[in-house]
Coordinates of C-alpha atoms and ligand atoms in Angstrom, one line a residue:
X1 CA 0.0 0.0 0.0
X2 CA 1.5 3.2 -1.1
X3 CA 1.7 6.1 1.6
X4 CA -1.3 8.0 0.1
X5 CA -3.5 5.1 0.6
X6 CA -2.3 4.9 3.9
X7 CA -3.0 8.6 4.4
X8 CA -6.8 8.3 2.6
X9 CA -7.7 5.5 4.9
X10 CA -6.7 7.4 7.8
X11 CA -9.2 10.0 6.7
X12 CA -11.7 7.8 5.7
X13 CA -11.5 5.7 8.7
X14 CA -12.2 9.4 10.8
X15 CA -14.9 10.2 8.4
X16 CA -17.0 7.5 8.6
X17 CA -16.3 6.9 12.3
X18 CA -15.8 9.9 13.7
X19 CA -14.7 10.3 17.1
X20 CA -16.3 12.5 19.8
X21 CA -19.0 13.4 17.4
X22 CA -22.0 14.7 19.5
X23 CA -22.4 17.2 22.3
X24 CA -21.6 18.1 25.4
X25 CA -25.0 19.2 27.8
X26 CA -23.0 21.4 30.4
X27 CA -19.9 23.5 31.2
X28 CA -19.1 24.0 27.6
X29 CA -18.3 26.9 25.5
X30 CA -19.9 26.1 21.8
X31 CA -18.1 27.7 18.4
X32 CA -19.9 27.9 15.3
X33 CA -17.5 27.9 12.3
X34 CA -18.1 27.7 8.7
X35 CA -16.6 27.4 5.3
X36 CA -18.0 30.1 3.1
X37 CA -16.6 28.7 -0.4
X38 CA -19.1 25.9 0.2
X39 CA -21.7 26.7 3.4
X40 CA -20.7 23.6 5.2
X41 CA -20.2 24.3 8.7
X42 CA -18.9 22.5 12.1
X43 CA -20.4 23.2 15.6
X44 CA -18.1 22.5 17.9
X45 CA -18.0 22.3 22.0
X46 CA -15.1 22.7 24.5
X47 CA -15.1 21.8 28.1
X48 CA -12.1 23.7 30.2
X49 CA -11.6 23.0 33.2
X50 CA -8.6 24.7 35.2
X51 CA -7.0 25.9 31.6
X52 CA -7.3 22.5 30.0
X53 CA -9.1 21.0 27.9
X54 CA -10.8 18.2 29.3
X55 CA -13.5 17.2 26.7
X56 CA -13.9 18.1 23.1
X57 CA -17.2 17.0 21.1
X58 CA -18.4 18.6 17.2
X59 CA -21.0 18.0 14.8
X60 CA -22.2 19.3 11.6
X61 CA -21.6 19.1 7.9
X62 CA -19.2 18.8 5.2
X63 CA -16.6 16.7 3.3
X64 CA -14.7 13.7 4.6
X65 CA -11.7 16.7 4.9
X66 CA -13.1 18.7 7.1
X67 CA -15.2 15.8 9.5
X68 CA -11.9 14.0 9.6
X69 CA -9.9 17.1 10.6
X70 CA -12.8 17.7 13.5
X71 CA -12.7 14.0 14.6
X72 CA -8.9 14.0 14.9
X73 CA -8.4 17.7 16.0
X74 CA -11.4 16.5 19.2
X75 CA -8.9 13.3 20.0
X76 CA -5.8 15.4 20.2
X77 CA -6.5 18.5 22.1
X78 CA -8.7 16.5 25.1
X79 CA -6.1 16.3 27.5
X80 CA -3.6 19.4 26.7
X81 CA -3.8 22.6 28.7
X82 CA -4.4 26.2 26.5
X83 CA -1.0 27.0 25.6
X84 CA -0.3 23.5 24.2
X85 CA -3.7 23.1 21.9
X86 CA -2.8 26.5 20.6
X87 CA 0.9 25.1 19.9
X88 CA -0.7 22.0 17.9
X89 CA -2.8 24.3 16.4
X90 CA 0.1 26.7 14.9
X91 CA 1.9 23.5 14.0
X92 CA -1.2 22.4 11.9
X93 CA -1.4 25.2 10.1
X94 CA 2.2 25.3 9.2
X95 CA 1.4 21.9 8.1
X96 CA -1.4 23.6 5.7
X97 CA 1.0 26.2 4.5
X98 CA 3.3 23.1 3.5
X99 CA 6.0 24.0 5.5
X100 CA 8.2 21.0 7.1
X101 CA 7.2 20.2 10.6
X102 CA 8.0 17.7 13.4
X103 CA 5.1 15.1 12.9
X104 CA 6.4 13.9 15.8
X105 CA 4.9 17.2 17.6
X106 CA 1.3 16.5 17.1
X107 CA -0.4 14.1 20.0
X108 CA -2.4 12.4 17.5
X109 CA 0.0 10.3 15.0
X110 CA -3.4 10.2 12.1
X111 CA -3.0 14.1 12.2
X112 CA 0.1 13.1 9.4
X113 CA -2.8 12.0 6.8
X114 CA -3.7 15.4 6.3
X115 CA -0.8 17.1 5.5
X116 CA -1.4 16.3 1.8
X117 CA -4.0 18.8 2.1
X118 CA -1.7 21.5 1.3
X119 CA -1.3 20.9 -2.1
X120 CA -4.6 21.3 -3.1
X121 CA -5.5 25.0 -1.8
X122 CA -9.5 24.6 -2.4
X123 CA -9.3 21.9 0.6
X124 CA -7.3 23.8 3.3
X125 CA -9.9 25.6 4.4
X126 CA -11.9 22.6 4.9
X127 CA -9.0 20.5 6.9
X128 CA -8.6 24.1 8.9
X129 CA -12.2 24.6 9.7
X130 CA -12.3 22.5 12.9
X131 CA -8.8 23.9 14.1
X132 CA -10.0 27.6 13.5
X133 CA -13.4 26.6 16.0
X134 CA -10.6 25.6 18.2
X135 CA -8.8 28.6 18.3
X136 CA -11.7 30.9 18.8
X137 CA -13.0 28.4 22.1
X138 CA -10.3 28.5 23.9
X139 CA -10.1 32.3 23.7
X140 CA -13.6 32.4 24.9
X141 CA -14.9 32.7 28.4
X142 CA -16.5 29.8 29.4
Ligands
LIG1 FE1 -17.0 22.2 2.5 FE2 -14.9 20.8 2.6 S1 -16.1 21.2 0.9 S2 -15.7 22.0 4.2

C-alpha cells in the first residue's frame, strides 16, 4: 500500500467513524464555524476545566476533509492545557502552509494523513475549519 492510501484511509477511517461526534449538555463553550466557499459548517464544544481542555465534542456538515480534521483535532487536544492546543494548532497550520514540521509534535500520529491537504489549496480551508473553532474556544470565556 502506497503512503497515500495509507493517508486516505486514515481520513476515511475518521470520516465514517468519527470520534467525539456529538455534544456536550454542560460547562461547555460552543463555536460555530463555517466554510464560506461551500456553506458547510462545524459546531463545535469545548469543556475547560482549570485551563485544560478536558473534553472536546463537534457536529455538523461537510466533506470527509473537514469531518476527519474535526474527529482527529477532538482526539488530540482533550487532555492538553491552552498553551499546548494553541501550539498543535500553529503547528497544523504550518502543516497547511506546506511547511516541514515535526510530525512527531502533534499528540495524535493520524493528524500526518492530512498534510497532503496542502497541495490542493480549495481543501485547506476545509482541513482548517475544525482547528479555526478551536482557536476561537479556547479564547472564549467559558
Ligand atoms: Fe465544505 Fe470541505 S467542501 S468543508
Amino acid at each position: 500500500m502506497s503512503l497515500d492510501d495509507l493517508y486516505r484511509r486514515v481520513i476515511m477511517d475518521h470520516y465514517q467513524r468519527p470520534r467525539n461526534r456529538g455534544r456536550l449538555e454542560e460547562n461547555a463553550v460552543t463555536i460555530e464555524m463555517n466554510n464560506p466557499t461551500c456553506g458547510d459548517r462545524i459546531s463545535l464544544q469545548l469543556r475547560v476545566e482549570d485551563g485544560k481542555i478536558t473534553d472536546a465534542k463537534f457536529f455538523g456538515e461537510g466533506c470527509s476533509i473537514s469531518q476527519a480534521s474535526a474527529s482527529m483535532m477532538t482526539e488530540a487536544v482533550k487532555g492538553l492545557s491552552i498553551e499546548e492546543a494553541l501550539r498543535v494548532s500553529g503547528l497544523f497550520s504550518a502543516m497547511m502552509r506546506g511547511e516541514a514540521v515535526d510530525m512527531d509534535q502533534f499528540p495524535l500520529e493520524d493528524i500526518e494523513a492530512l498534510q497532503g491537504v496542502a497541495k490542493f489549496p480549495a481543501r485547506i480551508k476545509c482541513a482548517t475549519l475544525a482547528w479555526k473553532a478551536l482557536e476561537k474556544g479556547v479564547k472564549q470565556p467559558q
